PDB file of C-alpha atoms in Angstrom:
ATOM      1  CA  UNK A   2      10.938  11.848   1.877  1.00 96.00           C
ATOM      2  CA  UNK A   3       8.216  12.262   4.511  1.00 97.00           C
ATOM      3  CA  UNK A   4       8.847   9.932   7.449  1.00 98.00           C
ATOM      4  CA  UNK A   5       5.872   8.286   9.161  1.00 98.00           C
ATOM      5  CA  UNK A   6       6.352   7.228  12.786  1.00 98.00           C
ATOM      6  CA  UNK A   7       3.706   4.878  14.095  1.00 98.00           C
ATOM      7  CA  UNK A   8       3.089   3.910  17.719  1.00 96.00           C
ATOM      8  CA  UNK A   9       2.880   1.619  19.489  1.00 97.00           C
ATOM      9  CA  UNK A  10       4.661  -1.131  17.557  1.00 97.00           C
ATOM     10  CA  UNK A  11       2.514  -3.730  19.305  1.00 97.00           C
ATOM     11  CA  UNK A  12      -0.626  -3.608  21.367  1.00 95.00           C
ATOM     12  CA  UNK A  13      -2.608  -6.082  23.432  1.00 96.00           C
ATOM     13  CA  UNK A  14      -6.240  -5.419  24.403  1.00 96.00           C
ATOM     14  CA  UNK A  15      -9.342  -7.259  25.569  1.00 96.00           C
ATOM     15  CA  UNK A  16     -12.492  -7.893  23.564  1.00 96.00           C
ATOM     16  CA  UNK A  17     -14.912  -4.962  23.746  1.00 96.00           C
ATOM     17  CA  UNK A  18     -12.233  -2.420  24.632  1.00 97.00           C
ATOM     18  CA  UNK A  19     -11.226   0.683  22.690  1.00 97.00           C
ATOM     19  CA  UNK A  20      -7.742   0.968  21.201  1.00 97.00           C
ATOM     20  CA  UNK A  21      -5.954   3.901  19.606  1.00 98.00           C
ATOM     21  CA  UNK A  22      -2.991   3.825  17.227  1.00 98.00           C
ATOM     22  CA  UNK A  23      -0.983   6.969  16.518  1.00 98.00           C
ATOM     23  CA  UNK A  24       0.894   8.118  13.443  1.00 98.00           C
ATOM     24  CA  UNK A  25       3.174  11.143  13.258  1.00 98.00           C
ATOM     25  CA  UNK A  26       4.445  12.645  10.009  1.00 98.00           C
ATOM     26  CA  UNK A  27       7.804  14.428   9.736  1.00 98.00           C
ATOM     27  CA  UNK A  28       6.009  17.402   8.159  1.00 98.00           C
ATOM     28  CA  UNK A  29       2.474  18.648   7.592  1.00 98.00           C
ATOM     29  CA  UNK A  30       0.644  16.219   5.272  1.00 98.00           C
ATOM     30  CA  UNK A  31      -2.631  18.166   5.150  1.00 97.00           C
ATOM     31  CA  UNK A  32      -4.870  15.161   5.925  1.00 97.00           C
ATOM     32  CA  UNK A  33      -3.342  13.098   3.116  1.00 97.00           C
ATOM     33  CA  UNK A  34      -3.371  10.010   5.306  1.00 98.00           C
ATOM     34  CA  UNK A  35      -4.761   6.501   4.976  1.00 98.00           C
ATOM     35  CA  UNK A  36      -5.014   3.547   7.363  1.00 98.00           C
ATOM     36  CA  UNK A  37      -4.822  -0.115   6.347  1.00 98.00           C
ATOM     37  CA  UNK A  38      -5.536  -3.380   8.122  1.00 98.00           C
ATOM     38  CA  UNK A  39      -3.522  -6.496   7.265  1.00 97.00           C
ATOM     39  CA  UNK A  40      -4.743  -9.764   8.728  1.00 95.00           C
ATOM     40  CA  UNK A  41      -2.126 -12.538   9.067  1.00 91.00           C
ATOM     41  CA  UNK A  42      -1.292 -14.057   5.674  1.00 91.00           C
ATOM     42  CA  UNK A  43      -3.501 -11.621   3.757  1.00 95.00           C
ATOM     43  CA  UNK A  44      -3.040  -8.471   1.707  1.00 96.00           C
ATOM     44  CA  UNK A  45      -3.651  -5.008   3.205  1.00 97.00           C
ATOM     45  CA  UNK A  46      -7.195  -3.632   3.176  1.00 98.00           C
ATOM     46  CA  UNK A  47      -8.029   0.076   3.143  1.00 98.00           C
ATOM     47  CA  UNK A  48      -9.886   1.286   6.241  1.00 98.00           C
ATOM     48  CA  UNK A  49      -9.663   5.075   6.231  1.00 98.00           C
ATOM     49  CA  UNK A  50      -8.616   7.750   3.714  1.00 97.00           C
ATOM     50  CA  UNK A  51      -8.344  11.546   3.902  1.00 97.00           C
ATOM     51  CA  UNK A  52      -7.592  11.007   7.607  1.00 98.00           C
ATOM     52  CA  UNK A  53     -11.218  10.459   8.626  1.00 98.00           C
ATOM     53  CA  UNK A  54     -13.220   9.021   5.709  1.00 97.00           C
ATOM     54  CA  UNK A  55     -14.377   5.423   6.111  1.00 98.00           C
ATOM     55  CA  UNK A  56     -13.795   3.188   3.067  1.00 96.00           C
ATOM     56  CA  UNK A  57     -16.780   1.314   1.652  1.00 95.00           C
ATOM     57  CA  UNK A  58     -17.832  -1.640   3.782  1.00 96.00           C
ATOM     58  CA  UNK A  59     -15.602  -0.836   6.763  1.00 97.00           C
ATOM     59  CA  UNK A  60     -17.405  -1.211  10.130  1.00 97.00           C
ATOM     60  CA  UNK A  61     -18.254   2.029  11.912  1.00 97.00           C
ATOM     61  CA  UNK A  62     -16.289   0.970  15.008  1.00 97.00           C
ATOM     62  CA  UNK A  63     -13.222   2.142  13.054  1.00 98.00           C
ATOM     63  CA  UNK A  64     -12.600   5.885  12.976  1.00 98.00           C
ATOM     64  CA  UNK A  65      -9.772   8.213  12.043  1.00 98.00           C
ATOM     65  CA  UNK A  66      -8.866  11.689  13.183  1.00 98.00           C
ATOM     66  CA  UNK A  67      -6.059  14.204  13.226  1.00 98.00           C
ATOM     67  CA  UNK A  68      -4.506  17.034  11.288  1.00 97.00           C
ATOM     68  CA  UNK A  69      -1.138  18.530  10.463  1.00 98.00           C
ATOM     69  CA  UNK A  70       1.474  16.004  11.514  1.00 98.00           C
ATOM     70  CA  UNK A  71      -0.532  13.979  14.074  1.00 98.00           C
ATOM     71  CA  UNK A  72      -3.144  11.330  13.219  1.00 98.00           C
ATOM     72  CA  UNK A  73      -4.848   8.474  14.989  1.00 98.00           C
ATOM     73  CA  UNK A  74      -6.922   5.377  14.291  1.00 98.00           C
ATOM     74  CA  UNK A  75      -9.465   4.333  16.912  1.00 98.00           C
ATOM     75  CA  UNK A  76     -11.143   0.950  17.127  1.00 98.00           C
ATOM     76  CA  UNK A  77     -14.183   0.843  19.413  1.00 97.00           C
ATOM     77  CA  UNK A  78     -15.575  -2.337  20.918  1.00 96.00           C
ATOM     78  CA  UNK A  79     -12.666  -4.551  19.818  1.00 97.00           C
ATOM     79  CA  UNK A  80     -13.696  -7.757  18.029  1.00 96.00           C
ATOM     80  CA  UNK A  81     -11.704 -10.963  17.508  1.00 95.00           C
ATOM     81  CA  UNK A  82     -11.552 -10.294  13.763  1.00 95.00           C
ATOM     82  CA  UNK A  83      -9.676  -7.059  14.454  1.00 96.00           C
ATOM     83  CA  UNK A  84      -6.512  -9.024  15.311  1.00 96.00           C
ATOM     84  CA  UNK A  85      -4.183  -7.777  12.590  1.00 97.00           C
ATOM     85  CA  UNK A  86      -1.399  -5.366  11.786  1.00 97.00           C
ATOM     86  CA  UNK A  87      -2.305  -1.760  11.043  1.00 98.00           C
ATOM     87  CA  UNK A  88      -0.344   0.663   8.863  1.00 98.00           C
ATOM     88  CA  UNK A  89      -0.668   4.367   8.177  1.00 98.00           C
ATOM     89  CA  UNK A  90       0.362   5.877   4.824  1.00 98.00           C
ATOM     90  CA  UNK A  91       0.875   9.459   3.710  1.00 98.00           C
ATOM     91  CA  UNK A  92       0.009  10.404   0.146  1.00 97.00           C
ATOM     92  CA  UNK A  93       0.527  14.143   0.383  1.00 96.00           C
ATOM     93  CA  UNK A  94       3.720  13.871  -1.642  1.00 94.00           C
ATOM     94  CA  UNK A  95       5.862  11.419  -3.582  1.00 94.00           C
ATOM     95  CA  UNK A  96       7.135   8.997  -2.557  1.00 96.00           C
ATOM     96  CA  UNK A  97       4.109   7.667  -0.651  1.00 97.00           C
ATOM     97  CA  UNK A  98       5.432   6.367   2.668  1.00 98.00           C
ATOM     98  CA  UNK A  99       4.100   4.006   5.301  1.00 98.00           C
ATOM     99  CA  UNK A 100       4.419   3.815   9.056  1.00 98.00           C
ATOM    100  CA  UNK A 101       6.243   0.824  10.513  1.00 97.00           C
ATOM    101  CA  UNK A 102       3.005  -0.879  11.577  1.00 97.00           C
ATOM    102  CA  UNK A 103       1.186  -1.792  14.781  1.00 97.00           C
ATOM    103  CA  UNK A 104       0.506  -5.430  15.618  1.00 97.00           C
ATOM    104  CA  UNK A 105      -2.751  -5.772  17.540  1.00 97.00           C
ATOM    105  CA  UNK A 106      -3.345  -8.874  19.631  1.00 96.00           C
ATOM    106  CA  UNK A 107      -6.037  -9.979  22.041  1.00 94.00           C
ATOM    107  CA  UNK A 108      -5.305 -10.031  25.725  1.00 92.00           C
TER     108      UNK A 108
ATOM    109  CA  UNK B   4     -16.137  -6.774  -7.404  1.00 95.00           C
ATOM    110  CA  UNK B   5     -12.645  -5.364  -7.841  1.00 96.00           C
ATOM    111  CA  UNK B   6     -10.043  -8.077  -8.382  1.00 98.00           C
ATOM    112  CA  UNK B   7      -6.303  -7.774  -8.871  1.00 98.00           C
ATOM    113  CA  UNK B   8      -4.371 -10.980  -9.562  1.00 98.00           C
ATOM    114  CA  UNK B   9      -0.577 -10.956  -9.685  1.00 98.00           C
ATOM    115  CA  UNK B  10       1.743 -13.513 -11.231  1.00 98.00           C
ATOM    116  CA  UNK B  11       5.354 -13.926 -12.274  1.00 98.00           C
ATOM    117  CA  UNK B  12       7.154 -14.165  -8.946  1.00 97.00           C
ATOM    118  CA  UNK B  13       9.761 -16.795  -8.127  1.00 97.00           C
ATOM    119  CA  UNK B  14      13.351 -17.502  -7.138  1.00 98.00           C
ATOM    120  CA  UNK B  15      15.952 -15.600  -9.143  1.00 98.00           C
ATOM    121  CA  UNK B  16      19.710 -15.088  -8.837  1.00 98.00           C
ATOM    122  CA  UNK B  17      21.162 -11.655  -8.064  1.00 98.00           C
ATOM    123  CA  UNK B  18      21.679  -9.609 -11.213  1.00 98.00           C
ATOM    124  CA  UNK B  19      18.994 -11.440 -13.165  1.00 98.00           C
ATOM    125  CA  UNK B  20      15.568 -10.219 -14.333  1.00 98.00           C
ATOM    126  CA  UNK B  21      11.934 -11.002 -13.631  1.00 98.00           C
ATOM    127  CA  UNK B  22       8.667  -9.608 -14.981  1.00 98.00           C
ATOM    128  CA  UNK B  23       5.555  -9.385 -12.824  1.00 98.00           C
ATOM    129  CA  UNK B  24       2.029  -9.053 -14.161  1.00 98.00           C
ATOM    130  CA  UNK B  25      -1.282  -8.045 -12.605  1.00 98.00           C
ATOM    131  CA  UNK B  26      -4.643  -8.655 -14.269  1.00 98.00           C
ATOM    132  CA  UNK B  27      -7.414  -6.300 -13.187  1.00 98.00           C
ATOM    133  CA  UNK B  28     -11.188  -6.721 -13.269  1.00 98.00           C
ATOM    134  CA  UNK B  29     -14.296  -5.209 -11.723  1.00 97.00           C
ATOM    135  CA  UNK B  30     -13.539  -1.554 -12.502  1.00 96.00           C
ATOM    136  CA  UNK B  31     -12.644   0.683 -15.448  1.00 96.00           C
ATOM    137  CA  UNK B  32      -8.899  -0.022 -15.517  1.00 97.00           C
ATOM    138  CA  UNK B  33      -8.042   2.872 -17.833  1.00 96.00           C
ATOM    139  CA  UNK B  34      -9.537   5.405 -15.374  1.00 95.00           C
ATOM    140  CA  UNK B  35      -7.077   4.684 -12.554  1.00 96.00           C
ATOM    141  CA  UNK B  36      -3.416   5.040 -11.788  1.00 97.00           C
ATOM    142  CA  UNK B  37      -1.895   1.731 -10.707  1.00 97.00           C
ATOM    143  CA  UNK B  38       0.950   0.940  -8.333  1.00 98.00           C
ATOM    144  CA  UNK B  39       3.258  -1.773  -7.044  1.00 98.00           C
ATOM    145  CA  UNK B  40       3.846  -1.980  -3.305  1.00 98.00           C
ATOM    146  CA  UNK B  41       6.175  -4.549  -1.752  1.00 98.00           C
ATOM    147  CA  UNK B  42       6.577  -6.135   1.644  1.00 97.00           C
ATOM    148  CA  UNK B  43       9.765  -7.898   2.682  1.00 94.00           C
ATOM    149  CA  UNK B  44       9.230 -10.999   4.875  1.00 91.00           C
ATOM    150  CA  UNK B  45       7.979  -9.983   8.338  1.00 87.00           C
ATOM    151  CA  UNK B  46       8.506  -6.312   7.434  1.00 89.00           C
ATOM    152  CA  UNK B  47       6.431  -3.263   6.624  1.00 91.00           C
ATOM    153  CA  UNK B  48       5.035  -1.890   3.392  1.00 96.00           C
ATOM    154  CA  UNK B  49       7.148  -0.067   0.817  1.00 98.00           C
ATOM    155  CA  UNK B  50       5.841   1.721  -2.265  1.00 98.00           C
ATOM    156  CA  UNK B  51       7.779   0.763  -5.413  1.00 98.00           C
ATOM    157  CA  UNK B  52       6.274   2.496  -8.449  1.00 98.00           C
ATOM    158  CA  UNK B  53       3.153   4.134  -9.867  1.00 97.00           C
ATOM    159  CA  UNK B  54       1.962   4.584 -13.438  1.00 96.00           C
ATOM    160  CA  UNK B  55      -0.669   7.126 -14.439  1.00 95.00           C
ATOM    161  CA  UNK B  56      -4.021   6.009 -15.824  1.00 95.00           C
ATOM    162  CA  UNK B  57      -2.903   6.812 -19.391  1.00 93.00           C
ATOM    163  CA  UNK B  58       0.610   5.426 -19.020  1.00 95.00           C
ATOM    164  CA  UNK B  59       2.180   8.814 -19.708  1.00 94.00           C
ATOM    165  CA  UNK B  60       3.749   9.321 -16.295  1.00 94.00           C
ATOM    166  CA  UNK B  61       5.701   6.956 -14.102  1.00 96.00           C
ATOM    167  CA  UNK B  62       7.120   7.371 -10.623  1.00 96.00           C
ATOM    168  CA  UNK B  63       9.684   5.186  -8.832  1.00 97.00           C
ATOM    169  CA  UNK B  64      11.287   4.938  -5.434  1.00 97.00           C
ATOM    170  CA  UNK B  65      14.948   5.894  -5.570  1.00 97.00           C
ATOM    171  CA  UNK B  66      16.277   2.399  -4.843  1.00 97.00           C
ATOM    172  CA  UNK B  67      14.664   0.908  -7.986  1.00 98.00           C
ATOM    173  CA  UNK B  68      15.115   3.795 -10.441  1.00 98.00           C
ATOM    174  CA  UNK B  69      16.967   2.627 -13.530  1.00 98.00           C
ATOM    175  CA  UNK B  70      16.383  -1.045 -12.661  1.00 98.00           C
ATOM    176  CA  UNK B  71      12.581  -1.433 -12.592  1.00 98.00           C
ATOM    177  CA  UNK B  72      10.070  -0.392 -15.265  1.00 98.00           C
ATOM    178  CA  UNK B  73       6.333  -0.145 -14.661  1.00 98.00           C
ATOM    179  CA  UNK B  74       4.017  -0.360 -17.658  1.00 98.00           C
ATOM    180  CA  UNK B  75       0.403  -1.067 -18.519  1.00 98.00           C
ATOM    181  CA  UNK B  76      -1.812  -2.324 -21.330  1.00 98.00           C
ATOM    182  CA  UNK B  77      -5.219  -0.713 -20.909  1.00 98.00           C
ATOM    183  CA  UNK B  78      -6.785  -2.774 -23.695  1.00 98.00           C
ATOM    184  CA  UNK B  79      -5.831  -5.995 -21.899  1.00 98.00           C
ATOM    185  CA  UNK B  80      -6.281  -4.555 -18.373  1.00 98.00           C
ATOM    186  CA  UNK B  81      -2.801  -5.677 -17.361  1.00 98.00           C
ATOM    187  CA  UNK B  82      -0.154  -3.974 -15.231  1.00 98.00           C
ATOM    188  CA  UNK B  83       3.498  -5.035 -15.463  1.00 98.00           C
ATOM    189  CA  UNK B  84       6.673  -4.565 -13.466  1.00 98.00           C
ATOM    190  CA  UNK B  85       9.902  -5.394 -15.283  1.00 98.00           C
ATOM    191  CA  UNK B  86      12.634  -5.921 -12.693  1.00 98.00           C
ATOM    192  CA  UNK B  87      16.253  -5.977 -13.896  1.00 98.00           C
ATOM    193  CA  UNK B  88      19.563  -6.198 -12.024  1.00 98.00           C
ATOM    194  CA  UNK B  89      17.773  -7.710  -9.045  1.00 98.00           C
ATOM    195  CA  UNK B  90      19.384  -7.523  -5.616  1.00 98.00           C
ATOM    196  CA  UNK B  91      18.840  -9.595  -2.456  1.00 97.00           C
ATOM    197  CA  UNK B  92      17.204  -6.560  -0.836  1.00 97.00           C
ATOM    198  CA  UNK B  93      14.464  -6.714  -3.498  1.00 98.00           C
ATOM    199  CA  UNK B  94      13.216  -9.935  -1.914  1.00 98.00           C
ATOM    200  CA  UNK B  95       9.569  -9.308  -1.001  1.00 98.00           C
ATOM    201  CA  UNK B  96       5.955 -10.025  -1.786  1.00 98.00           C
ATOM    202  CA  UNK B  97       4.938  -7.615  -4.536  1.00 98.00           C
ATOM    203  CA  UNK B  98       1.354  -6.371  -4.472  1.00 98.00           C
ATOM    204  CA  UNK B  99      -0.376  -4.589  -7.285  1.00 98.00           C
ATOM    205  CA  UNK B 100      -2.705  -1.877  -6.008  1.00 98.00           C
ATOM    206  CA  UNK B 101      -5.284   0.465  -7.447  1.00 97.00           C
ATOM    207  CA  UNK B 102      -4.148   4.033  -6.997  1.00 94.00           C
ATOM    208  CA  UNK B 103      -6.194   7.175  -7.682  1.00 87.00           C
ATOM    209  CA  UNK B 104      -6.703   9.643 -10.501  1.00 81.00           C
ATOM    210  CA  UNK B 105      -4.517  12.464 -11.745  1.00 78.00           C
ATOM    211  CA  UNK B 106      -0.843  13.061 -11.209  1.00 81.00           C
ATOM    212  CA  UNK B 107      -0.629  13.186  -7.410  1.00 85.00           C
ATOM    213  CA  UNK B 108      -0.176  10.329  -4.936  1.00 88.00           C
ATOM    214  CA  UNK B 109      -3.261   8.687  -3.514  1.00 93.00           C
ATOM    215  CA  UNK B 110      -4.445   6.010  -1.150  1.00 96.00           C
ATOM    216  CA  UNK B 111      -4.506   2.403  -2.357  1.00 97.00           C
ATOM    217  CA  UNK B 112      -8.146   1.363  -2.364  1.00 96.00           C
ATOM    218  CA  UNK B 113      -7.677  -2.236  -3.508  1.00 97.00           C
ATOM    219  CA  UNK B 114      -4.777  -4.693  -3.373  1.00 98.00           C
ATOM    220  CA  UNK B 115      -3.932  -7.996  -4.992  1.00 98.00           C
ATOM    221  CA  UNK B 116      -2.876 -11.003  -2.925  1.00 97.00           C
ATOM    222  CA  UNK B 117       0.736 -10.532  -3.980  1.00 97.00           C
ATOM    223  CA  UNK B 118       3.447 -12.567  -5.680  1.00 98.00           C
ATOM    224  CA  UNK B 119       6.665 -13.533  -3.873  1.00 98.00           C
ATOM    225  CA  UNK B 120      10.010 -12.602  -5.382  1.00 98.00           C
ATOM    226  CA  UNK B 121      13.103 -14.164  -3.812  1.00 98.00           C
ATOM    227  CA  UNK B 122      16.523 -12.967  -4.939  1.00 98.00           C
ATOM    228  CA  UNK B 123      19.208 -15.388  -3.841  1.00 97.00           C
ATOM    229  CA  UNK B 124      22.104 -17.379  -5.222  1.00 96.00           C
TER     230      UNK B 124
END
């Protein structure tokens, strides 16, 4: 199975700041990577697919980048509604696997 | 609007069975592969199973192979997960999710709110 290592596990930042979350795959996943946001008590919501494509309705302050085994999610101008957990997922091969998650809080 | 609504969760003893259902609306159900993804309390996400759009192919994580069966009824727009020989480690919220097309893995574009399964004596 492809292992997804996500960092950091938790993150605290101020409103208006930029934050970056990293995800490393155990092998090349050829941009087969998605990012999800999960607000407390809610189901996950797709943010990014194909490493850098924004899902319908997702604010443009979210962006994804990367290639090979290294990927990142950037949130510009942090808003209060961005407080959530974030997960990466590879879908290059079965079984699809997720990173351990990053919990984002406001400072 | 895409909607996925799960049901069927509950408290069950180890070794017993449970069947989950997910009713889909707002998209052409028979065009998409569908999946179950679970999340143990305070834990991360774990893919469980996927069924192809036509029901001809199924894929399972190793820990549920031989115990869980994913199925679908395209006429009724319903996805099922039959869970047999349940174990305490199967305790989780089970989400149904819309997968992609074809026979390769994909991102999960839409998720249901989930149904909680608790396996305990």
